Amino acid sequence: MAPRLFACFGKSALLASPKVAERSGGTADVAAEEQRRGGAVLVELFSSQGCATSPEAELLVSRLGRGDFGEMGLPPVVVLAHHVDYWDYMGWKDPFGSSLSTVRQKAFVEALNMDTMFTPQVVVQGKAHCVGNDETALLGLIRDAARFPAPTFQATFQRPSPDSLQVSLTGALRTKIDGHGATVMVALYENGLVTDCNRGENKGCILSNDFVVRKLERLCTVKDISAKKTLSGTVNFPLWEGFNASKCSLAIFVESTSHQIFGSQNFELPNDI
């Protein structure tokens, strides 16, 4: 069913224990107590509407993002769903699939010393991963993840043209960054997407998708800065047909050169933007 370098997995397709890889690059100069009361954990799902087991993972991360597991004492999360494009040949072209999402997943394959790419996959804090529809493994990774203070960015939104969104951000990372450097990324994501899938592995299904990354841009790259230093920058997002600000939000996250996450936060977009 799959090409040699790709796989579409269910929960039992991998070992029950999630893989964890220690990462280098960048400094998380945060005391243990600060980590315990730190900010959100970034959860990134890699999925495709062309993968038969991805819908279950999409439902799981949607529930996670809505706070359905709040009674379990989990830390807050920032959820992003990256739709890859390498399953499009199977008969259904994912309308949200992106080659850039595939590139990001490939970067994790290398950084986590994996042998193959697969969907659905969840990466937590850029440091550990599991099969995306394995609820027990995913919640365990979130519970055990190292936490860092949330950045303190404030956002200003403008529409320079009907088909573009400009976001100006000012704030501090609240994590010291050393000479290895780190990058501040900004994702524009959309909730409440519903697709009638009439071909491929999910033929006949109504697919619901939340936290779908529509655009991912770099705000800035920094090195040798203190946790309190104020940063400013602007990102410009080209918008898609049917853009609805009330369904969209922004996620900001800080990642090392090896994609380890050092803090994240998110904003809802103003409805009248």
PDB file of C-alpha atoms in Angstrom:
ATOM      1  CA  MET A   1       0.000   0.000   0.000  1.00  0.00           C
ATOM      2  CA  ALA A   2       2.773   2.417   0.863  1.00  0.00           C
ATOM      3  CA  PRO A   3       6.020   3.412  -0.798  1.00  0.00           C
ATOM      4  CA  ARG A   4       9.124   2.215   0.929  1.00  0.00           C
ATOM      5  CA  LEU A   5       9.803   5.395   2.904  1.00  0.00           C
ATOM      6  CA  PHE A   6       6.237   6.097   3.998  1.00  0.00           C
ATOM      7  CA  ALA A   7       3.711   4.279   6.175  1.00  0.00           C
ATOM      8  CA  CYS A   8       0.179   4.804   7.405  1.00  0.00           C
ATOM      9  CA  PHE A   9      -0.032   3.394  10.916  1.00  0.00           C
ATOM     10  CA  GLY A  10      -2.664   2.366  13.395  1.00  0.00           C
ATOM     11  CA  LYS A  11      -1.997   2.178  17.117  1.00  0.00           C
ATOM     12  CA  SER A  12      -0.633  -1.349  17.041  1.00  0.00           C
ATOM     13  CA  ALA A  13       1.720  -0.781  14.133  1.00  0.00           C
ATOM     14  CA  LEU A  14       4.554   0.454  16.343  1.00  0.00           C
ATOM     15  CA  LEU A  15       5.922  -0.539  19.706  1.00  0.00           C
ATOM     16  CA  ALA A  16       3.682   0.542  22.547  1.00  0.00           C
ATOM     17  CA  SER A  17       6.384   2.647  24.161  1.00  0.00           C
ATOM     18  CA  PRO A  18       6.885   6.035  22.466  1.00  0.00           C
ATOM     19  CA  LYS A  19      10.267   7.011  21.107  1.00  0.00           C
ATOM     20  CA  VAL A  20      12.104   9.803  22.833  1.00  0.00           C
ATOM     21  CA  ALA A  21      15.255  11.461  21.539  1.00  0.00           C
ATOM     22  CA  GLU A  22      17.413  13.868  23.503  1.00  0.00           C
ATOM     23  CA  ARG A  23      18.253  16.967  21.521  1.00  0.00           C
ATOM     24  CA  SER A  24      21.035  19.539  21.488  1.00  0.00           C
ATOM     25  CA  GLY A  25      21.208  23.150  20.378  1.00  0.00           C
ATOM     26  CA  GLY A  26      19.903  26.178  22.234  1.00  0.00           C
ATOM     27  CA  THR A  27      19.706  26.725  25.947  1.00  0.00           C
ATOM     28  CA  ALA A  28      16.729  26.187  28.199  1.00  0.00           C
ATOM     29  CA  ASP A  29      18.016  28.038  31.235  1.00  0.00           C
ATOM     30  CA  VAL A  30      15.003  27.223  33.388  1.00  0.00           C
ATOM     31  CA  ALA A  31      15.030  25.910  36.962  1.00  0.00           C
ATOM     32  CA  ALA A  32      13.104  22.768  37.837  1.00  0.00           C
ATOM     33  CA  GLU A  33      10.484  24.725  39.771  1.00  0.00           C
ATOM     34  CA  GLU A  34       9.955  27.069  36.816  1.00  0.00           C
ATOM     35  CA  GLN A  35       9.484  24.067  34.547  1.00  0.00           C
ATOM     36  CA  ARG A  36       6.840  22.651  36.878  1.00  0.00           C
ATOM     37  CA  ARG A  37       4.831  25.859  36.596  1.00  0.00           C
ATOM     38  CA  GLY A  38       5.844  26.513  33.009  1.00  0.00           C
ATOM     39  CA  GLY A  39       3.814  27.244  29.943  1.00  0.00           C
ATOM     40  CA  ALA A  40       2.066  25.124  27.364  1.00  0.00           C
ATOM     41  CA  VAL A  41       3.337  21.972  25.678  1.00  0.00           C
ATOM     42  CA  LEU A  42       3.444  22.097  21.865  1.00  0.00           C
ATOM     43  CA  VAL A  43       1.764  19.086  20.242  1.00  0.00           C
ATOM     44  CA  GLU A  44       2.262  18.720  16.474  1.00  0.00           C
ATOM     45  CA  LEU A  45       0.232  16.184  14.508  1.00  0.00           C
ATOM     46  CA  PHE A  46       1.310  15.049  11.036  1.00  0.00           C
ATOM     47  CA  SER A  47      -1.624  13.553   9.185  1.00  0.00           C
ATOM     48  CA  SER A  48      -3.389  13.292   5.851  1.00  0.00           C
ATOM     49  CA  GLN A  49      -6.942  12.879   4.661  1.00  0.00           C
ATOM     50  CA  GLY A  50      -5.498  10.215   2.379  1.00  0.00           C
ATOM     51  CA  CYS A  51      -4.433   8.032   5.331  1.00  0.00           C
ATOM     52  CA  ALA A  52      -7.096   5.684   6.695  1.00  0.00           C
ATOM     53  CA  THR A  53      -5.918   5.969  10.307  1.00  0.00           C
ATOM     54  CA  SER A  54      -5.440   9.745  10.414  1.00  0.00           C
ATOM     55  CA  PRO A  55      -9.085  10.656  11.170  1.00  0.00           C
ATOM     56  CA  GLU A  56      -8.892   8.925  14.551  1.00  0.00           C
ATOM     57  CA  ALA A  57      -5.766  10.920  15.394  1.00  0.00           C
ATOM     58  CA  GLU A  58      -7.429  14.140  14.219  1.00  0.00           C
ATOM     59  CA  LEU A  59     -10.322  13.492  16.602  1.00  0.00           C
ATOM     60  CA  LEU A  60      -7.918  12.803  19.453  1.00  0.00           C
ATOM     61  CA  VAL A  61      -5.955  16.040  19.032  1.00  0.00           C
ATOM     62  CA  SER A  62      -9.187  18.008  18.547  1.00  0.00           C
ATOM     63  CA  ARG A  63     -10.381  16.722  21.912  1.00  0.00           C
ATOM     64  CA  LEU A  64      -6.992  17.507  23.409  1.00  0.00           C
ATOM     65  CA  GLY A  65      -7.070  21.069  22.086  1.00  0.00           C
ATOM     66  CA  ARG A  66     -10.605  21.571  23.414  1.00  0.00           C
ATOM     67  CA  GLY A  67      -9.503  20.541  26.887  1.00  0.00           C
ATOM     68  CA  ASP A  68     -11.420  17.266  27.058  1.00  0.00           C
ATOM     69  CA  PHE A  69      -8.659  15.687  29.159  1.00  0.00           C
ATOM     70  CA  GLY A  70      -8.562  18.488  31.729  1.00  0.00           C
ATOM     71  CA  GLU A  71      -9.575  16.206  34.594  1.00  0.00           C
ATOM     72  CA  MET A  72      -6.356  14.232  34.108  1.00  0.00           C
ATOM     73  CA  GLY A  73      -4.179  17.068  35.356  1.00  0.00           C
ATOM     74  CA  LEU A  74      -2.346  17.578  32.062  1.00  0.00           C
ATOM     75  CA  PRO A  75      -0.457  20.807  31.401  1.00  0.00           C
ATOM     76  CA  PRO A  76      -1.950  23.260  28.910  1.00  0.00           C
ATOM     77  CA  VAL A  77      -1.225  22.486  25.269  1.00  0.00           C
ATOM     78  CA  VAL A  78      -0.834  24.305  21.975  1.00  0.00           C
ATOM     79  CA  VAL A  79      -1.971  22.006  19.163  1.00  0.00           C
ATOM     80  CA  LEU A  80      -0.996  22.201  15.490  1.00  0.00           C
ATOM     81  CA  ALA A  81      -2.053  19.780  12.736  1.00  0.00           C
ATOM     82  CA  HIS A  82       0.276  19.643   9.728  1.00  0.00           C
ATOM     83  CA  HIS A  83      -1.298  17.968   6.698  1.00  0.00           C
ATOM     84  CA  VAL A  84       1.348  16.317   4.516  1.00  0.00           C
ATOM     85  CA  ASP A  85       1.053  15.763   0.767  1.00  0.00           C
ATOM     86  CA  TYR A  86       2.782  12.426   0.186  1.00  0.00           C
ATOM     87  CA  TRP A  87      -0.456  10.427   0.312  1.00  0.00           C
ATOM     88  CA  ASP A  88      -2.159  12.480  -2.410  1.00  0.00           C
ATOM     89  CA  TYR A  89      -1.304   9.875  -5.051  1.00  0.00           C
ATOM     90  CA  MET A  90      -3.602   7.347  -3.335  1.00  0.00           C
ATOM     91  CA  GLY A  91      -6.694   8.793  -5.009  1.00  0.00           C
ATOM     92  CA  TRP A  92      -7.614  11.694  -2.721  1.00  0.00           C
ATOM     93  CA  LYS A  93      -5.738  14.995  -2.716  1.00  0.00           C
ATOM     94  CA  ASP A  94      -5.861  16.441   0.787  1.00  0.00           C
ATOM     95  CA  PRO A  95      -7.148  20.027   0.349  1.00  0.00           C
ATOM     96  CA  PHE A  96      -5.009  21.122   3.288  1.00  0.00           C
ATOM     97  CA  GLY A  97      -1.929  19.116   2.334  1.00  0.00           C
ATOM     98  CA  SER A  98       1.309  21.025   1.934  1.00  0.00           C
ATOM     99  CA  SER A  99       4.802  20.184   0.793  1.00  0.00           C
ATOM    100  CA  LEU A 100       6.049  22.468   3.585  1.00  0.00           C
ATOM    101  CA  SER A 101       4.351  20.225   6.143  1.00  0.00           C
ATOM    102  CA  THR A 102       6.107  17.252   4.572  1.00  0.00           C
ATOM    103  CA  VAL A 103       9.420  19.113   4.809  1.00  0.00           C
ATOM    104  CA  ARG A 104       8.811  19.826   8.498  1.00  0.00           C
ATOM    105  CA  GLN A 105       8.061  16.177   9.170  1.00  0.00           C
ATOM    106  CA  LYS A 106      11.225  15.156   7.312  1.00  0.00           C
ATOM    107  CA  ALA A 107      13.189  17.457   9.613  1.00  0.00           C
ATOM    108  CA  PHE A 108      11.805  15.570  12.623  1.00  0.00           C
ATOM    109  CA  VAL A 109      12.618  12.229  10.971  1.00  0.00           C
ATOM    110  CA  GLU A 110      16.252  13.313  10.860  1.00  0.00           C
ATOM    111  CA  ALA A 111      16.340  14.980  14.282  1.00  0.00           C
ATOM    112  CA  LEU A 112      14.649  12.044  16.042  1.00  0.00           C
ATOM    113  CA  ASN A 113      16.758   9.429  14.223  1.00  0.00           C
ATOM    114  CA  MET A 114      13.729   7.732  12.713  1.00  0.00           C
ATOM    115  CA  ASP A 115      13.868   5.192   9.889  1.00  0.00           C
ATOM    116  CA  THR A 116      10.726   6.264   8.062  1.00  0.00           C
ATOM    117  CA  MET A 117       7.980   8.860   7.776  1.00  0.00           C
ATOM    118  CA  PHE A 118       4.487   7.834   8.775  1.00  0.00           C
ATOM    119  CA  THR A 119       1.026   9.151   9.457  1.00  0.00           C
ATOM    120  CA  PRO A 120      -0.502   9.813  11.825  1.00  0.00           C
ATOM    121  CA  GLN A 121       2.456  10.952  13.911  1.00  0.00           C
ATOM    122  CA  VAL A 122       2.500  13.265  16.913  1.00  0.00           C
ATOM    123  CA  VAL A 123       5.639  15.128  18.007  1.00  0.00           C
ATOM    124  CA  VAL A 124       5.591  16.641  21.508  1.00  0.00           C
ATOM    125  CA  GLN A 125       7.823  19.623  22.325  1.00  0.00           C
ATOM    126  CA  GLY A 126       9.924  18.677  19.298  1.00  0.00           C
ATOM    127  CA  LYS A 127      11.576  16.034  21.429  1.00  0.00           C
ATOM    128  CA  ALA A 128       9.465  12.857  21.561  1.00  0.00           C
ATOM    129  CA  HIS A 129       6.968  11.189  19.239  1.00  0.00           C
ATOM    130  CA  CYS A 130       4.351   8.467  19.041  1.00  0.00           C
ATOM    131  CA  VAL A 131       1.647   7.162  16.724  1.00  0.00           C
ATOM    132  CA  GLY A 132      -0.966   9.904  16.548  1.00  0.00           C
ATOM    133  CA  ASN A 133      -3.978   7.806  17.507  1.00  0.00           C
ATOM    134  CA  ASP A 134      -2.342   6.172  20.546  1.00  0.00           C
ATOM    135  CA  GLU A 135      -4.129   8.102  23.293  1.00  0.00           C
ATOM    136  CA  THR A 136      -2.213   6.524  26.178  1.00  0.00           C
ATOM    137  CA  ALA A 137       1.190   7.223  24.650  1.00  0.00           C
ATOM    138  CA  LEU A 138       0.268  10.772  23.650  1.00  0.00           C
ATOM    139  CA  LEU A 139      -1.076  11.767  27.055  1.00  0.00           C
ATOM    140  CA  GLY A 140       1.991  10.217  28.673  1.00  0.00           C
ATOM    141  CA  LEU A 141       4.338  12.266  26.503  1.00  0.00           C
ATOM    142  CA  ILE A 142       2.453  15.454  27.319  1.00  0.00           C
ATOM    143  CA  ARG A 143       2.448  14.691  31.032  1.00  0.00           C
ATOM    144  CA  ASP A 144       6.209  14.009  31.035  1.00  0.00           C
ATOM    145  CA  ALA A 145       7.266  16.821  28.690  1.00  0.00           C
ATOM    146  CA  ALA A 146       9.718  19.471  29.847  1.00  0.00           C
ATOM    147  CA  ARG A 147       7.907  22.792  30.111  1.00  0.00           C
ATOM    148  CA  PHE A 148       9.189  26.309  29.556  1.00  0.00           C
ATOM    149  CA  PRO A 149       7.727  29.731  30.303  1.00  0.00           C
ATOM    150  CA  ALA A 150       5.348  30.993  27.637  1.00  0.00           C
ATOM    151  CA  PRO A 151       6.646  33.927  25.576  1.00  0.00           C
ATOM    152  CA  THR A 152       4.980  37.252  26.315  1.00  0.00           C
ATOM    153  CA  PHE A 153       4.246  38.462  22.796  1.00  0.00           C
ATOM    154  CA  GLN A 154       1.473  40.923  22.120  1.00  0.00           C
ATOM    155  CA  ALA A 155      -0.029  40.965  18.649  1.00  0.00           C
ATOM    156  CA  THR A 156      -1.371  43.687  16.369  1.00  0.00           C
ATOM    157  CA  PHE A 157      -3.334  42.655  13.290  1.00  0.00           C
ATOM    158  CA  GLN A 158      -3.822  44.479   9.976  1.00  0.00           C
ATOM    159  CA  ARG A 159      -5.203  43.631   6.541  1.00  0.00           C
ATOM    160  CA  PRO A 160      -2.961  45.432   3.991  1.00  0.00           C
ATOM    161  CA  SER A 161      -5.093  43.892   1.245  1.00  0.00           C
ATOM    162  CA  PRO A 162      -8.148  41.598   1.057  1.00  0.00           C
ATOM    163  CA  ASP A 163      -5.930  38.564   0.500  1.00  0.00           C
ATOM    164  CA  SER A 164      -3.245  39.172   3.141  1.00  0.00           C
ATOM    165  CA  LEU A 165      -2.915  39.384   6.913  1.00  0.00           C
ATOM    166  CA  GLN A 166      -0.104  41.263   8.650  1.00  0.00           C
ATOM    167  CA  VAL A 167       0.763  40.411  12.248  1.00  0.00           C
ATOM    168  CA  SER A 168       3.139  42.567  14.294  1.00  0.00           C
ATOM    169  CA  LEU A 169       4.520  40.963  17.451  1.00  0.00           C
ATOM    170  CA  THR A 170       6.416  42.410  20.407  1.00  0.00           C
ATOM    171  CA  GLY A 171       7.493  40.557  23.538  1.00  0.00           C
ATOM    172  CA  ALA A 172      10.118  38.489  25.322  1.00  0.00           C
ATOM    173  CA  LEU A 173      10.929  34.797  24.924  1.00  0.00           C
ATOM    174  CA  ARG A 174      11.317  34.274  28.707  1.00  0.00           C
ATOM    175  CA  THR A 175      13.960  31.642  27.927  1.00  0.00           C
ATOM    176  CA  LYS A 176      17.658  32.390  27.584  1.00  0.00           C
ATOM    177  CA  ILE A 177      19.074  31.514  24.166  1.00  0.00           C
ATOM    178  CA  ASP A 178      22.790  30.757  23.815  1.00  0.00           C
ATOM    179  CA  GLY A 179      25.128  30.833  20.842  1.00  0.00           C
ATOM    180  CA  HIS A 180      23.469  27.850  19.156  1.00  0.00           C
ATOM    181  CA  GLY A 181      20.521  30.116  18.440  1.00  0.00           C
ATOM    182  CA  ALA A 182      16.784  29.610  18.116  1.00  0.00           C
ATOM    183  CA  THR A 183      14.009  30.546  15.720  1.00  0.00           C
ATOM    184  CA  VAL A 184      10.659  32.098  16.535  1.00  0.00           C
ATOM    185  CA  MET A 185       7.943  30.600  14.339  1.00  0.00           C
ATOM    186  CA  VAL A 186       4.366  31.800  13.795  1.00  0.00           C
ATOM    187  CA  ALA A 187       1.615  29.465  12.589  1.00  0.00           C
ATOM    188  CA  LEU A 188      -1.786  30.563  11.310  1.00  0.00           C
ATOM    189  CA  TYR A 189      -4.214  27.704  11.898  1.00  0.00           C
ATOM    190  CA  GLU A 190      -7.909  27.042  11.291  1.00  0.00           C
ATOM    191  CA  ASN A 191     -10.578  25.119  13.199  1.00  0.00           C
ATOM    192  CA  GLY A 192     -13.930  23.662  12.239  1.00  0.00           C
ATOM    193  CA  LEU A 193     -13.033  22.331   8.790  1.00  0.00           C
ATOM    194  CA  VAL A 194     -15.351  19.691   7.330  1.00  0.00           C
ATOM    195  CA  THR A 195     -14.639  17.742   4.132  1.00  0.00           C
ATOM    196  CA  ASP A 196     -16.801  15.261   2.245  1.00  0.00           C
ATOM    197  CA  CYS A 197     -14.197  12.729   1.127  1.00  0.00           C
ATOM    198  CA  ASN A 198     -15.398  10.806  -1.940  1.00  0.00           C
ATOM    199  CA  ARG A 199     -12.238   9.000  -2.994  1.00  0.00           C
ATOM    200  CA  GLY A 200      -9.193   7.290  -1.543  1.00  0.00           C
ATOM    201  CA  GLU A 201      -8.698   5.467   1.747  1.00  0.00           C
ATOM    202  CA  ASN A 202     -11.427   7.477   3.512  1.00  0.00           C
ATOM    203  CA  LYS A 203     -13.982   7.333   0.707  1.00  0.00           C
ATOM    204  CA  GLY A 204     -17.508   8.008   1.946  1.00  0.00           C
ATOM    205  CA  CYS A 205     -16.382   9.676   5.173  1.00  0.00           C
ATOM    206  CA  ILE A 206     -17.121  13.175   6.431  1.00  0.00           C
ATOM    207  CA  LEU A 207     -13.770  14.337   7.771  1.00  0.00           C
ATOM    208  CA  SER A 208     -13.490  16.936  10.539  1.00  0.00           C
ATOM    209  CA  ASN A 209     -10.229  18.772  11.052  1.00  0.00           C
ATOM    210  CA  ASP A 210      -9.154  21.324  13.680  1.00  0.00           C
ATOM    211  CA  PHE A 211      -5.917  23.209  14.356  1.00  0.00           C
ATOM    212  CA  VAL A 212      -4.978  22.841  10.673  1.00  0.00           C
ATOM    213  CA  VAL A 213      -1.820  24.819   9.892  1.00  0.00           C
ATOM    214  CA  ARG A 214      -2.621  27.008   6.921  1.00  0.00           C
ATOM    215  CA  LYS A 215       0.574  29.050   6.948  1.00  0.00           C
ATOM    216  CA  LEU A 216       3.835  28.774   8.892  1.00  0.00           C
ATOM    217  CA  GLU A 217       6.279  31.677   8.852  1.00  0.00           C
ATOM    218  CA  ARG A 218       9.516  32.602  10.604  1.00  0.00           C
ATOM    219  CA  LEU A 219       9.366  35.733  12.741  1.00  0.00           C
ATOM    220  CA  CYS A 220      13.081  35.948  13.543  1.00  0.00           C
ATOM    221  CA  THR A 221      16.216  34.017  14.439  1.00  0.00           C
ATOM    222  CA  VAL A 222      18.084  34.940  17.612  1.00  0.00           C
ATOM    223  CA  LYS A 223      21.192  33.932  19.552  1.00  0.00           C
ATOM    224  CA  ASP A 224      22.962  35.004  22.736  1.00  0.00           C
ATOM    225  CA  ILE A 225      19.987  36.843  24.214  1.00  0.00           C
ATOM    226  CA  SER A 226      18.570  37.019  27.719  1.00  0.00           C
ATOM    227  CA  ALA A 227      15.162  35.711  28.685  1.00  0.00           C
ATOM    228  CA  LYS A 228      13.890  39.271  29.246  1.00  0.00           C
ATOM    229  CA  LYS A 229      15.077  40.886  26.026  1.00  0.00           C
ATOM    230  CA  THR A 230      12.229  42.436  24.054  1.00  0.00           C
ATOM    231  CA  LEU A 231      11.891  41.294  20.458  1.00  0.00           C
ATOM    232  CA  SER A 232       9.768  42.761  17.687  1.00  0.00           C
ATOM    233  CA  GLY A 233       8.893  41.556  14.228  1.00  0.00           C
ATOM    234  CA  THR A 234       6.226  41.305  11.567  1.00  0.00           C
ATOM    235  CA  VAL A 235       4.944  38.376   9.532  1.00  0.00           C
ATOM    236  CA  ASN A 236       2.741  38.527   6.459  1.00  0.00           C
ATOM    237  CA  PHE A 237       0.354  35.690   5.652  1.00  0.00           C
ATOM    238  CA  PRO A 238      -1.213  35.261   2.213  1.00  0.00           C
ATOM    239  CA  LEU A 239      -4.820  34.276   2.775  1.00  0.00           C
ATOM    240  CA  TRP A 240      -6.883  31.583   1.091  1.00  0.00           C
ATOM    241  CA  GLU A 241     -10.313  31.671  -0.485  1.00  0.00           C
ATOM    242  CA  GLY A 242     -12.977  31.487   2.208  1.00  0.00           C
ATOM    243  CA  PHE A 243     -10.714  32.818   4.983  1.00  0.00           C
ATOM    244  CA  ASN A 244     -12.783  33.349   8.140  1.00  0.00           C
ATOM    245  CA  ALA A 245     -11.014  35.069  11.023  1.00  0.00           C
ATOM    246  CA  SER A 246     -13.489  33.698  13.578  1.00  0.00           C
ATOM    247  CA  LYS A 247     -12.230  30.164  12.841  1.00  0.00           C
ATOM    248  CA  CYS A 248      -8.525  31.034  12.937  1.00  0.00           C
ATOM    249  CA  SER A 249      -5.851  31.514  15.578  1.00  0.00           C
ATOM    250  CA  LEU A 250      -2.107  32.095  15.799  1.00  0.00           C
ATOM    251  CA  ALA A 251       0.472  29.930  17.526  1.00  0.00           C
ATOM    252  CA  ILE A 252       3.924  31.252  18.338  1.00  0.00           C
ATOM    253  CA  PHE A 253       6.712  28.900  19.318  1.00  0.00           C
ATOM    254  CA  VAL A 254      10.450  29.037  19.904  1.00  0.00           C
ATOM    255  CA  GLU A 255      12.528  26.175  18.535  1.00  0.00           C
ATOM    256  CA  SER A 256      16.206  25.293  18.567  1.00  0.00           C
ATOM    257  CA  THR A 257      18.207  24.369  15.486  1.00  0.00           C
ATOM    258  CA  SER A 258      17.235  20.749  16.187  1.00  0.00           C
ATOM    259  CA  HIS A 259      13.528  21.702  16.544  1.00  0.00           C
ATOM    260  CA  GLN A 260      13.307  21.302  20.312  1.00  0.00           C
ATOM    261  CA  ILE A 261      10.589  23.635  21.612  1.00  0.00           C
ATOM    262  CA  PHE A 262      11.491  26.248  24.232  1.00  0.00           C
ATOM    263  CA  GLY A 263       8.095  27.886  24.726  1.00  0.00           C
ATOM    264  CA  SER A 264       4.789  28.522  22.961  1.00  0.00           C
ATOM    265  CA  GLN A 265       1.654  30.645  23.147  1.00  0.00           C
ATOM    266  CA  ASN A 266      -1.373  31.316  20.992  1.00  0.00           C
ATOM    267  CA  PHE A 267      -3.866  34.060  20.109  1.00  0.00           C
ATOM    268  CA  GLU A 268      -7.330  34.095  18.676  1.00  0.00           C
ATOM    269  CA  LEU A 269      -7.752  36.425  15.713  1.00  0.00           C
ATOM    270  CA  PRO A 270     -10.108  39.398  16.096  1.00  0.00           C
ATOM    271  CA  ASN A 271     -13.407  38.534  14.439  1.00  0.00           C
ATOM    272  CA  ASP A 272     -13.514  41.862  12.614  1.00  0.00           C
ATOM    273  CA  ILE A 273     -10.047  41.721  11.090  1.00  0.00           C
TER     274      ILE A 273
END
